[in-house]
């Protein structure tokens, strides 16, 4: 089986290397050799493994290619190319979560075959788990650490008090971060992946802009201090929860109890916890980024094509189920607030009055003793409240003259 690699960066070259290094084992397991024969790169360099070209037409005009592997990233150009290939009935493997987050339903309706294991959680076979192993379950919830770069940064901040920017640079050097690392930091990359999982579990057609998505860039050492004091860990989670036929989808930094399994997932590792009505909780853990880990998933899809046992998604994107997306404002959960305030009489009572006006009940409170600082930092956690109530409170707090920095909020999952 001949393969063209549309994209030859860290993942593309890792796929070519894996196909060559593990040639014997791959052939033994799927009955034929899978050969990377041509690759597309922006600036091709002489290469001993594979012929590398910069003009996609040189690949498209060839008639000896059995499967195309799209590893270019980006949305529109990749979509046009994959659309054309699938429309012509070709087989495509993609790792492109951003493209799928926007166009998965358009692509699924075409005649060709699309496999996308590497698009979510790198090397973890989570797509296969949802499509096949869990196919009999009603999916009650999915909670995942779906972005390796942000987990790498949060782990370093929490374990060693490392600086945000330096850790991001290290993640970029190691090849974990996206070409545009703001996708990692802003939660967008995790949101793209959550949408793919939510489509497989619920047939939810939402686009990235429609779901709640917040990143990690406002988390600071004070939040890490609070988390430690109250036995929490901070993780950027992608969360899908179904109640009846309403599904909430959200990506945000989250305080989770430090003794849960997912709280112990550190560094670039990803983990996804899925609760099904039959199985209960199952947890999938592994490398979520990096060339080799992603190549593991890409090559597994190529082997499925070689074996001709590629299944149409059984829990496919186009499920005929009546799930709808819960409005962001209707999300109901616990919240954490960090407020920098003027240290004077009456401030605390004004804050709790505003909370009570917004229908929010305090669960815990901490005032960090001041050392040579002009202002005090107050930490609150709330009982379960509606997102719309918290937003109303944050708006009201911002208008108070005793609030000395933009209030910071995180959600809590227990
Ligand atoms: N930038 C992504 C991450 C790579 O850090 O998880 C895998 O999608």
Short mmCIF file of C-alpha atoms and ligand atoms in Angstrom, two decimals:
data_model
loop_
_atom_site.label_atom_id
_atom_site.label_comp_id
_atom_site.label_asym_id
_atom_site.label_seq_id
_atom_site.Cartn_x
_atom_site.Cartn_y
_atom_site.Cartn_z
CA UNK A 1 0.00 0.00 0.00
CA UNK A 2 1.49 3.34 -1.06
CA UNK A 3 1.12 6.39 1.13
CA UNK A 4 1.52 10.10 0.42
CA UNK A 5 2.27 12.35 3.38
CA UNK A 6 0.64 15.74 2.98
CA UNK A 7 2.80 17.52 5.52
CA UNK A 8 6.30 16.59 6.55
CA UNK A 9 7.01 18.23 9.90
CA UNK A 10 7.66 16.39 13.16
CA UNK A 11 4.62 14.11 12.76
CA UNK A 12 5.07 13.48 9.01
CA UNK A 13 8.69 12.46 9.40
CA UNK A 14 7.83 10.31 12.45
CA UNK A 15 5.18 8.50 10.35
CA UNK A 16 7.72 7.80 7.58
CA UNK A 17 10.27 6.60 10.12
CA UNK A 18 7.73 4.37 11.91
CA UNK A 19 6.64 2.78 8.61
CA UNK A 20 10.25 2.05 7.75
CA UNK A 21 11.53 1.02 11.19
CA UNK A 22 8.56 -1.19 12.05
CA UNK A 23 8.11 -2.45 8.47
CA UNK A 24 8.24 -6.14 9.39
CA UNK A 25 5.85 -5.98 12.31
CA UNK A 26 3.41 -3.81 10.36
CA UNK A 27 3.47 -6.20 7.41
CA UNK A 28 3.00 -9.21 9.70
CA UNK A 29 -0.02 -7.57 11.32
CA UNK A 30 -1.82 -6.24 8.28
CA UNK A 31 -0.67 -8.51 5.49
CA UNK A 32 1.17 -6.01 3.33
CA UNK A 33 3.93 -3.47 3.44
CA UNK A 34 2.85 0.15 3.85
CA UNK A 35 5.25 2.37 1.95
CA UNK A 36 5.62 6.11 2.39
CA UNK A 37 6.50 7.12 -1.15
CA UNK A 38 6.09 10.87 -1.39
CA UNK A 39 5.72 13.80 1.00
CA UNK A 40 4.64 17.41 0.73
CA UNK A 41 6.67 20.08 2.56
CA UNK A 42 6.82 23.85 2.35
CA UNK A 43 10.59 23.86 1.88
CA UNK A 44 11.68 20.38 0.86
CA UNK A 45 15.12 19.29 1.94
CA UNK A 46 17.03 16.35 0.40
CA UNK A 47 15.85 13.28 2.24
CA UNK A 48 17.06 9.68 2.22
CA UNK A 49 13.72 8.19 3.35
CA UNK A 50 11.22 9.64 0.93
CA UNK A 51 10.82 11.95 -2.06
CA UNK A 52 9.74 15.38 -0.79
CA UNK A 53 8.00 17.94 -3.01
CA UNK A 54 6.55 21.40 -2.41
CA UNK A 55 3.78 21.34 -5.05
CA UNK A 56 0.71 19.36 -3.98
CA UNK A 57 -0.22 18.80 -7.65
CA UNK A 58 2.84 16.61 -8.04
CA UNK A 59 1.20 14.29 -5.51
CA UNK A 60 -2.37 14.63 -6.76
CA UNK A 61 -1.47 13.71 -10.33
CA UNK A 62 0.11 10.40 -9.31
CA UNK A 63 -1.96 7.27 -9.78
CA UNK A 64 -0.02 4.95 -7.53
CA UNK A 65 -1.15 6.37 -4.17
CA UNK A 66 -3.55 4.30 -2.06
CA UNK A 67 -3.90 6.49 1.03
CA UNK A 68 -3.25 10.18 1.71
CA UNK A 69 -2.15 11.29 5.16
CA UNK A 70 -3.08 14.90 5.88
CA UNK A 71 -0.72 16.42 8.45
CA UNK A 72 -0.63 20.03 7.31
CA UNK A 73 -2.76 21.52 10.06
CA UNK A 74 -4.74 24.69 9.48
CA UNK A 75 -8.38 24.62 8.46
CA UNK A 76 -9.37 25.93 5.04
CA UNK A 77 -6.60 24.67 2.74
CA UNK A 78 -6.54 21.29 4.45
CA UNK A 79 -10.33 21.07 4.19
CA UNK A 80 -10.38 21.86 0.47
CA UNK A 81 -7.75 19.23 -0.19
CA UNK A 82 -9.32 16.52 1.97
CA UNK A 83 -12.77 17.36 0.55
CA UNK A 84 -11.47 16.90 -3.01
CA UNK A 85 -9.80 13.59 -2.16
CA UNK A 86 -12.84 12.18 -0.34
CA UNK A 87 -15.17 13.36 -3.10
CA UNK A 88 -13.08 11.34 -5.53
CA UNK A 89 -13.57 8.31 -3.28
CA UNK A 90 -10.02 8.30 -1.91
CA UNK A 91 -8.87 7.11 1.52
CA UNK A 92 -7.52 9.77 3.85
CA UNK A 93 -5.98 9.66 7.31
CA UNK A 94 -5.88 12.98 9.16
CA UNK A 95 -4.56 14.25 12.46
CA UNK A 96 -6.17 17.63 11.85
CA UNK A 97 -8.47 18.33 14.79
CA UNK A 98 -9.09 21.97 13.84
CA UNK A 99 -10.37 20.96 10.40
CA UNK A 100 -12.60 18.26 11.90
CA UNK A 101 -13.93 20.64 14.55
CA UNK A 102 -15.28 22.83 11.74
CA UNK A 103 -16.01 20.40 8.89
CA UNK A 104 -16.45 16.88 10.27
CA UNK A 105 -20.06 16.57 9.07
CA UNK A 106 -19.32 17.92 5.60
CA UNK A 107 -16.47 15.42 5.24
CA UNK A 108 -18.42 12.50 6.61
CA UNK A 109 -21.04 12.87 3.90
CA UNK A 110 -18.51 12.23 1.11
CA UNK A 111 -17.93 8.92 -0.62
CA UNK A 112 -14.26 8.42 0.37
CA UNK A 113 -13.08 7.06 3.69
CA UNK A 114 -11.70 9.20 6.47
CA UNK A 115 -9.81 7.96 9.54
CA UNK A 116 -8.79 10.35 12.27
CA UNK A 117 -7.46 8.50 15.33
CA UNK A 118 -4.51 10.92 15.75
CA UNK A 119 -6.79 13.95 15.90
CA UNK A 120 -7.63 13.49 19.59
CA UNK A 121 -5.19 12.76 22.42
CA UNK A 122 -2.24 11.93 20.15
CA UNK A 123 -1.37 8.26 20.43
CA UNK A 124 -4.20 7.20 22.76
CA UNK A 125 -6.72 5.08 20.79
CA UNK A 126 -9.65 7.07 22.13
CA UNK A 127 -11.57 7.30 18.84
CA UNK A 128 -11.48 3.53 18.56
CA UNK A 129 -12.59 3.20 22.18
CA UNK A 130 -15.62 5.43 21.61
CA UNK A 131 -16.53 4.06 18.19
CA UNK A 132 -16.10 0.41 19.02
CA UNK A 133 -15.33 -0.63 22.59
CA UNK A 134 -17.96 1.64 24.16
CA UNK A 135 -20.50 1.44 21.33
CA UNK A 136 -23.17 -0.18 23.53
CA UNK A 137 -23.03 2.51 26.23
CA UNK A 138 -24.97 5.68 26.73
CA UNK A 139 -22.12 8.10 27.32
CA UNK A 140 -22.83 9.96 30.54
CA UNK A 141 -19.67 12.04 30.61
CA UNK A 142 -16.28 12.59 29.03
CA UNK A 143 -13.59 14.47 30.92
CA UNK A 144 -10.21 14.83 29.35
CA UNK A 145 -6.81 16.41 29.53
CA UNK A 146 -6.71 16.86 25.79
CA UNK A 147 -3.82 19.26 25.30
CA UNK A 148 -0.30 18.15 26.17
CA UNK A 149 1.29 21.58 25.99
CA UNK A 150 -1.04 23.21 28.50
CA UNK A 151 -0.77 20.20 30.81
CA UNK A 152 3.02 20.42 30.56
CA UNK A 153 2.86 24.10 31.55
CA UNK A 154 0.37 23.63 34.42
CA UNK A 155 2.37 20.67 35.78
CA UNK A 156 5.62 22.69 35.77
CA UNK A 157 3.90 25.68 37.43
CA UNK A 158 2.38 23.47 40.09
CA UNK A 159 5.34 21.17 40.80
CA UNK A 160 8.25 23.59 40.58
CA UNK A 161 6.68 27.04 40.51
CA UNK A 162 8.08 27.46 36.97
CA UNK A 163 7.37 30.49 34.89
CA UNK A 164 4.58 30.27 32.25
CA UNK A 165 6.52 31.73 29.29
CA UNK A 166 9.72 29.68 29.84
CA UNK A 167 7.76 26.45 30.11
CA UNK A 168 5.85 27.25 26.92
CA UNK A 169 9.16 27.77 25.10
CA UNK A 170 10.36 24.35 26.34
CA UNK A 171 7.13 22.71 25.09
CA UNK A 172 7.61 24.35 21.68
CA UNK A 173 11.21 23.10 21.48
CA UNK A 174 10.05 19.56 22.27
CA UNK A 175 7.56 19.68 19.38
CA UNK A 176 4.43 19.49 21.57
CA UNK A 177 2.94 22.89 20.83
CA UNK A 178 0.88 23.82 17.77
CA UNK A 179 2.45 25.98 15.04
CA UNK A 180 0.41 28.72 16.68
CA UNK A 181 0.79 27.92 20.40
CA UNK A 182 -2.02 30.28 21.33
CA UNK A 183 -4.33 27.38 20.37
CA UNK A 184 -2.77 25.31 23.15
CA UNK A 185 -2.94 28.08 25.73
CA UNK A 186 -6.40 29.40 24.87
CA UNK A 187 -8.08 26.00 25.14
CA UNK A 188 -9.05 26.05 21.44
CA UNK A 189 -7.01 22.95 20.59
CA UNK A 190 -8.70 21.05 23.45
CA UNK A 191 -12.09 22.40 22.30
CA UNK A 192 -11.49 21.06 18.78
CA UNK A 193 -10.74 17.63 20.24
CA UNK A 194 -13.72 17.73 22.61
CA UNK A 195 -16.03 18.48 19.67
CA UNK A 196 -14.77 15.40 17.83
CA UNK A 197 -15.40 13.22 20.89
CA UNK A 198 -18.80 14.84 21.47
CA UNK A 199 -19.82 14.09 17.90
CA UNK A 200 -18.87 10.46 18.31
CA UNK A 201 -20.68 10.20 21.64
CA UNK A 202 -23.74 12.36 20.95
CA UNK A 203 -23.82 13.49 17.31
CA UNK A 204 -23.43 17.11 18.46
CA UNK A 205 -22.81 19.34 15.43
CA UNK A 206 -21.55 22.41 17.30
CA UNK A 207 -18.72 24.55 15.93
CA UNK A 208 -15.85 25.65 18.21
CA UNK A 209 -17.26 29.16 18.77
CA UNK A 210 -20.48 27.74 20.18
CA UNK A 211 -18.94 26.08 23.21
CA UNK A 212 -17.53 27.54 26.40
CA UNK A 213 -13.76 27.74 26.02
CA UNK A 214 -11.26 29.42 28.34
CA UNK A 215 -7.49 29.03 28.50
CA UNK A 216 -4.78 28.93 31.11
CA UNK A 217 -2.98 32.24 30.60
CA UNK A 218 -4.52 34.01 33.63
CA UNK A 219 -3.58 31.31 36.13
CA UNK A 220 -0.88 32.46 38.49
CA UNK A 221 1.07 31.35 41.55
CA UNK A 222 -1.80 32.45 43.85
CA UNK A 223 -4.16 29.94 42.22
CA UNK A 224 -1.52 27.25 42.62
CA UNK A 225 -1.22 28.28 46.31
CA UNK A 226 -5.00 28.01 46.79
CA UNK A 227 -5.14 24.65 45.00
CA UNK A 228 -2.44 23.24 47.31
CA UNK A 229 -4.10 24.61 50.47
CA UNK A 230 -7.45 23.03 49.54
CA UNK A 231 -6.15 19.74 48.09
CA UNK A 232 -6.93 20.54 44.47
CA UNK A 233 -4.94 20.32 41.26
CA UNK A 234 -5.52 22.67 38.32
CA UNK A 235 -6.01 21.00 34.94
CA UNK A 236 -7.25 22.27 31.60
CA UNK A 237 -10.18 19.92 31.07
CA UNK A 238 -12.47 19.26 28.15
CA UNK A 239 -15.81 18.25 29.64
CA UNK A 240 -18.88 16.75 28.00
CA UNK A 241 -21.83 15.79 30.18
CA UNK A 242 -25.22 14.53 29.11
CA UNK A 243 -28.37 14.87 31.09
CA UNK A 244 -31.42 13.49 29.36
CA UNK A 245 -30.83 14.76 25.83
CA UNK A 246 -29.02 17.93 26.76
CA UNK A 247 -25.22 17.99 26.49
CA UNK A 248 -22.92 20.54 28.06
CA UNK A 249 -19.57 21.03 26.40
CA UNK A 250 -16.86 23.15 27.95
CA UNK A 251 -13.11 23.60 28.04
CA UNK A 252 -11.52 25.54 30.88
CA UNK A 253 -8.94 25.35 33.63
CA UNK A 254 -10.55 23.33 36.38
CA UNK A 255 -9.88 22.68 40.06
CA UNK A 256 -10.13 18.94 40.61
CA UNK A 257 -9.47 16.99 43.83
CA UNK A 258 -5.78 16.13 43.86
CA UNK A 259 -6.32 12.45 44.68
CA UNK A 260 -8.37 11.68 41.54
CA UNK A 261 -6.57 9.72 38.83
CA UNK A 262 -6.83 12.46 36.24
CA UNK A 263 -5.26 14.95 38.67
CA UNK A 264 -2.11 12.83 38.67
CA UNK A 265 -1.66 13.09 34.89
CA UNK A 266 1.35 15.33 34.48
CA UNK A 267 3.64 16.73 31.83
CA UNK A 268 2.69 16.28 28.19
CA UNK A 269 0.53 13.24 28.97
CA UNK A 270 -3.16 13.22 28.09
CA UNK A 271 -5.95 11.28 29.78
CA UNK A 272 -9.62 10.83 29.04
CA UNK A 273 -12.16 9.54 31.54
CA UNK A 274 -15.39 8.26 30.00
CA UNK A 275 -18.42 7.23 32.02
CA UNK A 276 -20.82 4.92 30.22
CA UNK A 277 -24.08 3.62 31.61
CA UNK A 278 -22.96 -0.01 31.24
CA UNK A 279 -19.22 0.10 31.88
CA UNK A 280 -19.11 2.91 34.44
CA UNK A 281 -15.84 4.85 34.35
CA UNK A 282 -12.96 3.89 32.10
CA UNK A 283 -9.74 5.90 31.84
CA UNK A 284 -7.41 6.21 28.85
CA UNK A 285 -3.91 7.57 29.43
CA UNK A 286 -0.94 8.17 27.19
CA UNK A 287 1.20 10.61 25.23
CA UNK A 288 -1.03 13.27 23.72
CA UNK A 289 1.55 15.06 21.61
CA UNK A 290 4.88 14.54 19.95
CA UNK A 291 5.89 12.98 16.64
CA UNK A 292 6.21 9.32 17.60
CA UNK A 293 3.04 9.16 19.71
CA UNK A 294 0.98 10.78 16.96
CA UNK A 295 2.60 8.54 14.34
CA UNK A 296 1.45 5.53 16.38
CA UNK A 297 -2.19 6.54 15.80
CA UNK A 298 -1.69 7.56 12.15
CA UNK A 299 -0.01 4.26 11.28
CA UNK A 300 -2.73 2.29 13.12
CA UNK A 301 -5.30 3.94 10.79
CA UNK A 302 -3.14 3.11 7.75
CA UNK A 303 -3.06 -0.50 8.91
CA UNK A 304 -6.85 -0.54 9.19
CA UNK A 305 -7.05 0.55 5.57
CA UNK A 306 -4.49 -2.10 4.59
CA UNK A 307 -6.50 -4.78 6.37
CA UNK A 308 -9.67 -3.49 4.73
CA UNK A 309 -11.36 -3.71 8.09
CA UNK A 310 -12.04 0.01 8.22
CA UNK A 311 -15.43 0.48 9.78
CA UNK A 312 -17.77 3.32 9.09
CA UNK A 313 -18.10 5.05 12.45
CA UNK A 314 -20.54 2.98 14.48
CA UNK A 315 -20.93 5.82 16.92
CA UNK A 316 -20.52 8.14 13.97
CA UNK A 317 -20.74 11.90 13.66
CA UNK A 318 -24.12 11.62 11.98
CA UNK A 319 -25.98 9.88 14.76
CA UNK A 320 -29.71 10.05 14.63
CA UNK A 321 -30.05 10.98 18.29
CA UNK A 322 -31.92 13.99 19.67
CA UNK A 323 -29.05 15.47 21.74
CA UNK A 324 -28.82 19.24 21.83
CA UNK A 325 -26.14 21.55 23.17
CA UNK A 326 -26.88 23.10 26.59
CA UNK A 327 -26.62 26.90 26.49
CA UNK A 328 -23.44 28.21 28.15
CA UNK A 329 -25.44 30.29 30.65
CA UNK A 330 -27.29 27.18 31.87
CA UNK A 331 -24.12 25.36 32.97
CA UNK A 332 -24.48 24.56 36.67
CA UNK A 333 -21.31 23.87 38.62
CA UNK A 334 -19.07 25.00 41.49
CA UNK A 335 -16.85 28.04 41.07
CA UNK A 336 -13.62 29.47 42.47
CA UNK A 337 -12.98 33.21 42.62
CA UNK A 338 -9.74 35.10 43.24
CA UNK A 339 -10.23 38.77 44.03
CA UNK A 340 -7.62 41.43 44.65
CA UNK A 341 -9.26 44.00 46.92
CA UNK A 342 -8.59 47.09 48.96
CA UNK A 343 -8.04 46.01 52.57
CA UNK A 344 -10.64 48.09 54.37
CA UNK A 345 -13.74 47.79 56.53
CA UNK A 346 -16.85 46.54 54.77
CA UNK A 347 -15.27 45.11 51.61
CA UNK A 348 -15.98 41.49 52.51
CA UNK A 349 -19.61 42.21 53.38
CA UNK A 350 -20.09 44.12 50.11
CA UNK A 351 -18.76 41.11 48.19
CA UNK A 352 -20.99 38.63 50.01
CA UNK A 353 -23.98 40.94 49.50
CA UNK A 354 -23.33 40.97 45.76
CA UNK A 355 -23.04 37.19 45.85
CA UNK A 356 -26.35 36.84 47.59
CA UNK A 357 -28.00 39.29 45.12
CA UNK A 358 -26.75 37.05 42.31
CA UNK A 359 -28.09 33.91 44.03
CA UNK A 360 -24.63 32.54 44.80
CA UNK A 361 -23.83 30.71 48.00
CA UNK A 362 -20.27 30.65 49.44
CA UNK A 363 -18.83 27.22 50.15
CA UNK A 364 -15.38 28.25 51.42
CA UNK A 365 -13.36 31.42 51.94
CA UNK A 366 -9.66 32.23 52.45
CA UNK A 367 -7.87 35.53 52.89
CA UNK A 368 -4.16 35.21 52.24
CA UNK A 369 -2.20 37.19 54.85
CA UNK A 370 -0.60 40.26 53.24
CA UNK A 371 3.20 40.61 53.25
CA UNK A 372 4.39 44.00 52.00
CA UNK A 373 1.49 44.22 49.56
CA UNK A 374 -0.90 47.13 49.24
CA UNK A 375 -3.94 44.93 48.52
CA UNK A 376 -5.46 41.74 49.88
CA UNK A 377 -6.22 38.60 47.93
CA UNK A 378 -9.49 36.85 48.73
CA UNK A 379 -10.35 33.35 47.56
CA UNK A 380 -13.91 32.01 47.46
CA UNK A 381 -15.44 28.77 46.35
CA UNK A 382 -19.16 28.57 45.76
CA UNK A 383 -21.81 25.92 45.95
CA UNK A 384 -23.20 24.89 42.59
CA UNK A 385 -24.41 27.97 40.73
CA UNK A 386 -25.53 28.86 37.25
CA UNK A 387 -22.95 30.24 34.82
CA UNK A 388 -25.24 33.21 34.18
CA UNK A 389 -25.22 34.05 37.92
CA UNK A 390 -21.42 33.97 38.10
CA UNK A 391 -21.14 36.15 35.01
CA UNK A 392 -23.56 38.64 36.58
CA UNK A 393 -21.46 38.64 39.77
CA UNK A 394 -18.18 39.14 37.88
CA UNK A 395 -19.69 42.07 36.00
CA UNK A 396 -20.91 43.63 39.24
CA UNK A 397 -17.54 43.06 40.96
CA UNK A 398 -15.61 44.73 38.11
CA UNK A 399 -17.64 47.89 38.71
CA UNK A 400 -16.62 48.16 42.40
CA UNK A 401 -13.90 50.67 43.27
CA UNK A 402 -12.47 48.34 45.96
CA UNK A 403 -11.65 45.67 43.32
CA UNK A 404 -8.04 46.27 42.31
CA UNK A 405 -7.51 43.75 39.49
CA UNK A 406 -9.79 41.90 37.11
CA UNK A 407 -11.54 39.16 39.15
CA UNK A 408 -10.39 35.68 38.18
CA UNK A 409 -12.75 32.70 38.11
CA UNK A 410 -12.27 28.96 37.59
CA UNK A 411 -14.73 26.13 37.69
CA UNK A 412 -14.52 23.20 40.10
CA UNK A 413 -15.30 19.56 39.26
CA UNK A 414 -15.65 17.05 42.07
N1 LIG B 1 -0.41 20.81 20.49
C1 LIG B 1 -1.09 19.61 20.80
C2 LIG B 1 -0.90 19.34 22.29
C3 LIG B 1 -0.53 18.48 19.99
O1 LIG B 1 -0.09 20.02 22.93
O2 LIG B 1 -1.57 18.48 22.81
C4 LIG B 1 -1.44 17.29 19.85
O3 LIG B 1 -2.67 17.60 19.30
#
